[in-house]
Coordinates of C-alpha atoms and ligand atoms in Angstrom, one line a residue:
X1105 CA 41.3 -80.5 -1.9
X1106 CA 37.7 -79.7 -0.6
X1107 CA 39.7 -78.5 2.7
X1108 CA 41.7 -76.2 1.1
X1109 CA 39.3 -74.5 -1.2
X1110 CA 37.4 -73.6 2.2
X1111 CA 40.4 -72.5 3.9
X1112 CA 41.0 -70.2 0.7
X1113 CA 37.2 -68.8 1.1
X1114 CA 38.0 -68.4 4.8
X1115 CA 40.9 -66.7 4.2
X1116 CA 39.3 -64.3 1.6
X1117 CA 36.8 -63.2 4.4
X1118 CA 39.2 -62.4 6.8
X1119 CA 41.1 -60.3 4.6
X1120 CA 37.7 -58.8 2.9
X1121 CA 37.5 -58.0 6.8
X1122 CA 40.3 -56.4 7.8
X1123 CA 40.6 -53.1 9.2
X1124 CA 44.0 -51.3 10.3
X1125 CA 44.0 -48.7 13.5
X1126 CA 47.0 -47.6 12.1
X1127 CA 50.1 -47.6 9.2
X1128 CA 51.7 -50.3 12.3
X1129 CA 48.8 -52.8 11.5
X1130 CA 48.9 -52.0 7.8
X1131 CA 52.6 -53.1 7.9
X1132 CA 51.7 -56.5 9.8
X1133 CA 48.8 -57.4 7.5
X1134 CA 51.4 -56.6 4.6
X1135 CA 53.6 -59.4 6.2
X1136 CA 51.4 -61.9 7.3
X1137 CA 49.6 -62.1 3.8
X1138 CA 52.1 -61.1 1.3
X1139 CA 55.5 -61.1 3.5
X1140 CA 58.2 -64.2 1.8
X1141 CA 56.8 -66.0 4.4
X1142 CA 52.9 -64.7 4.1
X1143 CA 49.8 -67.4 3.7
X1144 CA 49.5 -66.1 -0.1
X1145 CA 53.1 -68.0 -0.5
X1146 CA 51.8 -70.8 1.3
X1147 CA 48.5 -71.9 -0.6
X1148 CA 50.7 -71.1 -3.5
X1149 CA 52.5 -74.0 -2.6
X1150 CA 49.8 -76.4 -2.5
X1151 CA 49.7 -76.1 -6.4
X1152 CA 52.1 -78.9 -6.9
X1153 CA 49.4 -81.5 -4.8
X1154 CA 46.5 -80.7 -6.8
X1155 CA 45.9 -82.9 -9.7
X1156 CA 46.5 -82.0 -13.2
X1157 CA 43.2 -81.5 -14.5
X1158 CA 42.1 -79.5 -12.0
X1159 CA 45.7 -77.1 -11.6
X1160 CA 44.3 -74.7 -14.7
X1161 CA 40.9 -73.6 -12.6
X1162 CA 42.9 -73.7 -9.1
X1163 CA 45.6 -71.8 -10.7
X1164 CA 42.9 -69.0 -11.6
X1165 CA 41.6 -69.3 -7.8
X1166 CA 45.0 -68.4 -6.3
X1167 CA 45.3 -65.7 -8.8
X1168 CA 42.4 -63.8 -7.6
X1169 CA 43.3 -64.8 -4.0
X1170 CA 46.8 -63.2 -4.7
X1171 CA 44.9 -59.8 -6.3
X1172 CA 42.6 -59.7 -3.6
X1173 CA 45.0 -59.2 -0.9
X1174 CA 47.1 -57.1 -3.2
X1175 CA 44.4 -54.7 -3.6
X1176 CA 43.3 -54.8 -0.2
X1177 CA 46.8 -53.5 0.7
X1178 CA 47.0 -51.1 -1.4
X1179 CA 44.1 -49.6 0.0
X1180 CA 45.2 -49.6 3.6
X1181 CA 48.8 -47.8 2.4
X1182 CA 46.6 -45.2 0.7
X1183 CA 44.5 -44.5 3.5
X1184 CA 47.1 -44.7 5.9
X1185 CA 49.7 -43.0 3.8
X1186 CA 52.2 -40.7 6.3
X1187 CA 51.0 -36.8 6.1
X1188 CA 52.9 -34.8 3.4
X1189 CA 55.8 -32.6 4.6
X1190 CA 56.1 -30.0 1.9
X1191 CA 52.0 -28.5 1.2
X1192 CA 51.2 -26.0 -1.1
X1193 CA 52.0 -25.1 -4.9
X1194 CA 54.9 -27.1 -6.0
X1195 CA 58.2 -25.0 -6.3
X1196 CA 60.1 -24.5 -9.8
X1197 CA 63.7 -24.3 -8.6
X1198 CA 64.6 -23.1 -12.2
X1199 CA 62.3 -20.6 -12.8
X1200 CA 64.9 -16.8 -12.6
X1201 CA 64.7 -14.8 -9.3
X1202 CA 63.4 -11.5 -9.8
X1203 CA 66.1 -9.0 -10.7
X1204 CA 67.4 -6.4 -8.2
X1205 CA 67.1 -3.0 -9.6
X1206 CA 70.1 -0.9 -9.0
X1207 CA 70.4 2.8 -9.4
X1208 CA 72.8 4.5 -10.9
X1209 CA 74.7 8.1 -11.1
X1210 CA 72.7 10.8 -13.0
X1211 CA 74.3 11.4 -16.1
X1212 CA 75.3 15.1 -15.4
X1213 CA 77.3 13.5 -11.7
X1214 CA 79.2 11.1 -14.0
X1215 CA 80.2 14.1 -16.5
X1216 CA 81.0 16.3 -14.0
X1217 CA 83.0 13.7 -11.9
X1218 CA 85.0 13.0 -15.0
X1219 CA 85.6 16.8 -15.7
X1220 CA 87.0 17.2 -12.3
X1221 CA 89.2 13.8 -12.6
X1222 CA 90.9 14.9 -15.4
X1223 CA 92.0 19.0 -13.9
X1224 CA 92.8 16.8 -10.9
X1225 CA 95.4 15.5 -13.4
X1226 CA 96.6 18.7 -14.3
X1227 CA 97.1 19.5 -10.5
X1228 CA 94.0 21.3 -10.1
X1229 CA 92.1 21.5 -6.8
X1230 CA 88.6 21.6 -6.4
X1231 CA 86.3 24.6 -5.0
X1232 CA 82.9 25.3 -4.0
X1233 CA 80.7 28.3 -3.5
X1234 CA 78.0 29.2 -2.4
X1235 CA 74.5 28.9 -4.8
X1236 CA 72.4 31.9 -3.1
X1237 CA 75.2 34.8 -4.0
X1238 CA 75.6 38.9 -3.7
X1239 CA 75.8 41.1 -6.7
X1240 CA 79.8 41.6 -5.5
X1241 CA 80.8 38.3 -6.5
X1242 CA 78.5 37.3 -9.1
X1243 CA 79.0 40.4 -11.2
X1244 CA 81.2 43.1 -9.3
X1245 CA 84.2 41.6 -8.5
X1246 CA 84.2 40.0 -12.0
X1247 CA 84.0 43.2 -13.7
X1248 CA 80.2 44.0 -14.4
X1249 CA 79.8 46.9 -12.4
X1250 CA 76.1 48.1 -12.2
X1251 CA 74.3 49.5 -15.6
X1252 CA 77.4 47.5 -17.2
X1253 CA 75.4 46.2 -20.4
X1254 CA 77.2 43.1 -20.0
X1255 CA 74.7 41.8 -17.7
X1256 CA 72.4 41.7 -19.7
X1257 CA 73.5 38.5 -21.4
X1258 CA 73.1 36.4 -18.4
X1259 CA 69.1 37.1 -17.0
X1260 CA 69.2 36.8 -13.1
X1261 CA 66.9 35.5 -10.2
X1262 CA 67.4 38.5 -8.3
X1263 CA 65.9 37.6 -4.9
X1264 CA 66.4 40.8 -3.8
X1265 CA 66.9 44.2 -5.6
X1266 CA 68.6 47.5 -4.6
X1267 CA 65.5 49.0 -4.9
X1268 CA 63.9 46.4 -2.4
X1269 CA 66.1 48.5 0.1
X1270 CA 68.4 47.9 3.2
X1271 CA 71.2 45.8 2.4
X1272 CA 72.9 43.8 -0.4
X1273 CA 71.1 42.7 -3.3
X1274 CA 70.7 38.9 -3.4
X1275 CA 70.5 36.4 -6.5
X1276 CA 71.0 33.0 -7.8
X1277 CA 74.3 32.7 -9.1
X1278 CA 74.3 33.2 -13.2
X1279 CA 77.8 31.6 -13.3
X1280 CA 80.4 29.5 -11.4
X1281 CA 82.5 32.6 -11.8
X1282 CA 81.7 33.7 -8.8
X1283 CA 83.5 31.0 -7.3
X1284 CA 86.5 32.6 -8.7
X1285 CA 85.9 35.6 -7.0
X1286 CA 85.8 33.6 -3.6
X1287 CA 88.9 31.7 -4.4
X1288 CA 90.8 35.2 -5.2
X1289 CA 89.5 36.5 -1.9
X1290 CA 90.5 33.8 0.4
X1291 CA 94.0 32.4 -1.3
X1292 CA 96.8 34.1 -2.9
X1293 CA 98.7 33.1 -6.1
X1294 CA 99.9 30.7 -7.4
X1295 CA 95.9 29.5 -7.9
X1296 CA 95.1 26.7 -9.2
X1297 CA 91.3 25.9 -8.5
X1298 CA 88.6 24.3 -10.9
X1299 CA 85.1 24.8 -9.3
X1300 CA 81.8 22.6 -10.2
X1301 CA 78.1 24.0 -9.8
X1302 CA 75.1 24.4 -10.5
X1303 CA 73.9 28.1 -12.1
X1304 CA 70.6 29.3 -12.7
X1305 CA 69.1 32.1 -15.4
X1306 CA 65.5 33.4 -15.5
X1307 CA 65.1 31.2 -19.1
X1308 CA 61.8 29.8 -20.1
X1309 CA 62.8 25.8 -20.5
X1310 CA 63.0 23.9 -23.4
X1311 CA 65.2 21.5 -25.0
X1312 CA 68.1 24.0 -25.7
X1313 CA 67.8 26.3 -22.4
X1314 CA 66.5 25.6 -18.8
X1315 CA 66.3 27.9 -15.9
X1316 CA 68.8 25.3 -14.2
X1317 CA 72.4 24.2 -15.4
X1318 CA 75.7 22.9 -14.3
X1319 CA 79.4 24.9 -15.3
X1320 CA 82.7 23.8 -14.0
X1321 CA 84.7 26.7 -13.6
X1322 CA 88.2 26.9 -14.1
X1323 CA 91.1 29.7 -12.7
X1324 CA 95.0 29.3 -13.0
X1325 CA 96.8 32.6 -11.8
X1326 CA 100.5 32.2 -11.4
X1327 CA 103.9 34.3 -12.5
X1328 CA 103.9 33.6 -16.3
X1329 CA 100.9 32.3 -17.0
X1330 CA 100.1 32.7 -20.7
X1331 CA 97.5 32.3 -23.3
X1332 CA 99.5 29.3 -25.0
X1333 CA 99.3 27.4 -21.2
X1334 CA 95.0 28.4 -22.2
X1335 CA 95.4 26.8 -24.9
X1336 CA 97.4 23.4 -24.2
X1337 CA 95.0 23.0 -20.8
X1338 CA 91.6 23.0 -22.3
X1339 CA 93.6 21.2 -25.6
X1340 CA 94.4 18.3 -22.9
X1341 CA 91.1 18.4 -21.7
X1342 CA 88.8 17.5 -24.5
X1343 CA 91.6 14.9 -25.7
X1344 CA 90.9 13.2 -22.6
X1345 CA 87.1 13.7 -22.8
X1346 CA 86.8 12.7 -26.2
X1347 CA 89.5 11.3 -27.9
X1348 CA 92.8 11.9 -29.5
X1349 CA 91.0 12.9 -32.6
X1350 CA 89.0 15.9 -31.5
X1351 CA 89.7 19.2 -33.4
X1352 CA 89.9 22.2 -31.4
X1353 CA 89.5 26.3 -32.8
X1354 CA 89.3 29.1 -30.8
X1355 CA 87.1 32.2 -31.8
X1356 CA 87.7 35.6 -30.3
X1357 CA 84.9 36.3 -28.3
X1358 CA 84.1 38.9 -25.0
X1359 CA 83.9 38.5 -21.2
X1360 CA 84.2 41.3 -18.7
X1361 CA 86.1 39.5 -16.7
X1362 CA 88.7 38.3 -19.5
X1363 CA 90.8 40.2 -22.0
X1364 CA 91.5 38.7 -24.2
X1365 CA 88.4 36.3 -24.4
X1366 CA 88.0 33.2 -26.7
X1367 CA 85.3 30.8 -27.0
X1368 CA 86.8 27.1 -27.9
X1369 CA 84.4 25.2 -30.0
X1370 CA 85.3 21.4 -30.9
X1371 CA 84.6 19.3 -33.6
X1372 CA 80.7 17.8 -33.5
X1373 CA 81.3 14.7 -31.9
X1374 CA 77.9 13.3 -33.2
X1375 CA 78.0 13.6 -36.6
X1376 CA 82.0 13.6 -36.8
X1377 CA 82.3 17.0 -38.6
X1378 CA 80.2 16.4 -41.3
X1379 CA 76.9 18.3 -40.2
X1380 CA 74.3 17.6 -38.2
X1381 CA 71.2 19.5 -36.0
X1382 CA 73.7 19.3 -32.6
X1383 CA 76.1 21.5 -34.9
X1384 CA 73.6 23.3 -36.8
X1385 CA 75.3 21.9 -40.0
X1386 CA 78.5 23.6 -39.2
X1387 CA 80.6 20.5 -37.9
X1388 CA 81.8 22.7 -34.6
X1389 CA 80.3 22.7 -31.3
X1390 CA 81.0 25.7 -29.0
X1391 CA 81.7 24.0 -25.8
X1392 CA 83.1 26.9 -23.2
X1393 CA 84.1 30.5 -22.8
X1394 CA 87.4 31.6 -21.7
X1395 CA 90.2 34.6 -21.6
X1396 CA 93.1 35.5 -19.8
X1397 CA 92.0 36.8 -16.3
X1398 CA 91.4 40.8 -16.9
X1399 CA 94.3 43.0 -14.8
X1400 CA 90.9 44.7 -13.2
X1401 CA 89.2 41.5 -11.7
X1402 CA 93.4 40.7 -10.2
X1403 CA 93.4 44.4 -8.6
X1404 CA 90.3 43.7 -7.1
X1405 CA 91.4 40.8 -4.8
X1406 CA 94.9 42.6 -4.0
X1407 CA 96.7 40.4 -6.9
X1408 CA 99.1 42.2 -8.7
X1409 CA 98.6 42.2 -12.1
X1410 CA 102.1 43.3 -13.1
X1411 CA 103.2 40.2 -11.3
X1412 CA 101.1 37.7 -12.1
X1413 CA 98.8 36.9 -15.0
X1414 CA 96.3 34.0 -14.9
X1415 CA 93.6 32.2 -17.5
X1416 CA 90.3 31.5 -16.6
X1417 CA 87.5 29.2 -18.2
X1418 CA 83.8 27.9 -17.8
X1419 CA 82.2 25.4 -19.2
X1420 CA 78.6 24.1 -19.2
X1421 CA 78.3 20.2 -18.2
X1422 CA 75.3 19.5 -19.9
X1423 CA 76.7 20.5 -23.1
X1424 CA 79.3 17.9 -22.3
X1425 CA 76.8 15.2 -21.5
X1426 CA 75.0 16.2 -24.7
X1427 CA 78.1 15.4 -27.3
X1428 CA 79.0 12.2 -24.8
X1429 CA 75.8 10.6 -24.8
X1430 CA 73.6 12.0 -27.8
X1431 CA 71.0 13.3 -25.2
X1432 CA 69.7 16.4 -27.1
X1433 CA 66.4 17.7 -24.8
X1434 CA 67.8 19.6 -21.7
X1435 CA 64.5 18.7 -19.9
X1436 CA 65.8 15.0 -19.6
X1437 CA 68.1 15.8 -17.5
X1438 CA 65.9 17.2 -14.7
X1439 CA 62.6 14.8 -15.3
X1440 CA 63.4 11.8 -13.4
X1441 CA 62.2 9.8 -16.2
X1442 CA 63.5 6.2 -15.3
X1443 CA 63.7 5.0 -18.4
X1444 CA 66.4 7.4 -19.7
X1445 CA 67.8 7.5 -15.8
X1446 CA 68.4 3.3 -16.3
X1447 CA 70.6 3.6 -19.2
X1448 CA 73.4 5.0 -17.0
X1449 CA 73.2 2.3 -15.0
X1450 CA 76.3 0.4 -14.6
X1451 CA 78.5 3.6 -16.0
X1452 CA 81.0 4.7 -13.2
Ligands
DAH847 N1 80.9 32.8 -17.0 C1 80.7 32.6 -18.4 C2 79.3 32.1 -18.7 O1 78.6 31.7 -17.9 C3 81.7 31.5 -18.9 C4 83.1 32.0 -18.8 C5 83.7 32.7 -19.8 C6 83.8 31.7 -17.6 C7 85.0 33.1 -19.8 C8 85.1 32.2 -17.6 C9 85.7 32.8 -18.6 O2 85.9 32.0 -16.5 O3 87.0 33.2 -18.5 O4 78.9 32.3 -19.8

């Protein structure tokens, strides 16, 4: 007995002793002491030749034997633990990615796009002129000869006057007419042509004007062509803009380039008729101008107006864009403000 209480005391100064080189040398002291086969198993074992009244005190001797080279172990794993693989903040896999911004088509591209998909349906094709226009095809060729008052309703960027001198006079185009007058010039009827741009009038901006502004222009010359085909067109055209349930009336109105002229206003598609500021509390909203093409503008491209008659119309795509999506400041459409740019995103 006296033998074995001094091998346990040996024993506890070899392990108080220890030290590993490495995790290798942790593993072997691991086995030698604590293995199935370790010494702490072994002294165990001598508990069944120690007399009864002494088991209870050798019992709490092996107990702190055990716990001693527990603990000692436990050291040696910690300070020989293996290096971390993954260092740095700890990752939440189910935090949300960041979102991906995507952009979108400006509201006025989306209109316009839809404007032209819908003539395209009708079998018309689509043509472009140029912004930077003479005084021939902006006003002459359609009618407004110099001094005509009539030019007075459209204010021009003239960007150079007759009395600048030597050569043509040169402006931004007030209209997409114009375009006409390039179409008349270059192809012969039948015509079929509806032309998008972008127009410009000396205006000082605010919601309701701007000195910048889209039209899509539309021209149909053929044998025949009457003010009932007019009609049923632009009638076809705001069904498929706006609905089955939008109310059309015509008012008598006057273009030098049409005769007769008509402006088409349709029923206020934000307040539904019953009154609101779009409509000024009238319940109709004028949305284009329009006329059967006048015999004068036909002679001057060679057409003969005895043969053929034709209808023309124009119409301003913000003004669309305004009864489509409720936006009622002009100046939105031109500010690049992202928060009203976003909330096209996604339309197509
Ligand atoms: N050019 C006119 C404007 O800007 C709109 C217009 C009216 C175009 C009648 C037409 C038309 O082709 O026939 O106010």
């Amino acid at each position: 007995m006296e033998q074995l209480l001094q091998q346990i005391e040996k024993y506890k100064q070899e392990i108080a002793a220890f030290a590993a080189a490495g995790a290798d040398e942790v593993e072997q002291f691991r086995i030698k002491w604590l293995g199935t086969k370790g010494l702490v198993k072994a002294v165990m074992g001598e508990m069944k030749n120690v007399p009864n009244d002494q088991k209870k005190s050798f019992g709490q001797l092996l107990n702190e034997f055990k716990s001693l080279a527990e603990a000692k172990l436990e050291e040696l794993q910690q300070s020989h633990a293996p290096a971390a693989v993954v260092t740095g903040p700890a990752i939440d896999f189910a935090l949300p990615g960041d979102p991906v911004t995507v952009g979108s088509r400006h509201p006025l591209t989306l209109v316009r796009n839809e404007m032209v998909a819908i003539f395209k349906r009708l079998g018309f094709a689509v043509a472009e002129g140029p912004e930077i226009e003479d005084d021939w095809h902006n006003f002459g060729a359609m009618n407004l000869p110099e001094d005509h008052p009539a030019r007075d309703m459209q204010d021009t960027f003239y960007i150079r006057k007759p009395e600048d001198g030597n050569g043509p006079t040169w402006l931004l185009r007030t209209h997409t007419s114009s375009t006409q007058a390039r179409v008349m010039e270059e192809q012969k009827p039948p015509i079929r042509v509806i032309c998008p741009g972008r127009v410009y009038r000396n205006e000082t901006i605010s919601a309701r004007a701007h000195c910048f502004f889209h039209q899509v222009e539309g021209l149909y010359i053929d044998e025949n062509v009457s003010f009932a085909d007019l009609k049923q067109t632009l009638y076809f055209f705001v069904q498929e803009m706006f609905g089955k349930d939008v109310k059309v009336r015509f008012r008598p109105s006057y273009f030098p380039f049409t005769e007769p002229s008509a402006e088409m206003d349709i029923s206020c598609q934000i307040c539904g008729g019953s009154g609101c500021n779009i409509c000024k509390h009238t319940g109709w909203v004028e949305i284009l101008g329009s006329g059967m093409v006048h015999p004068k503008v036909l002679e001057n491209f060679g057409i003969d107006s005895n043969k053929y008659t034709g209808f023309a119309f124009g119409m301003g795509v913000e003004r669309i864009t305004q009864l489509k999506y409720q936006v009622n400041d002009l100046r939105l459409y031109s500010q690049n403000d992202i928060r009203f740019l976003k909330q096209f995103t996604g339309v197509v």
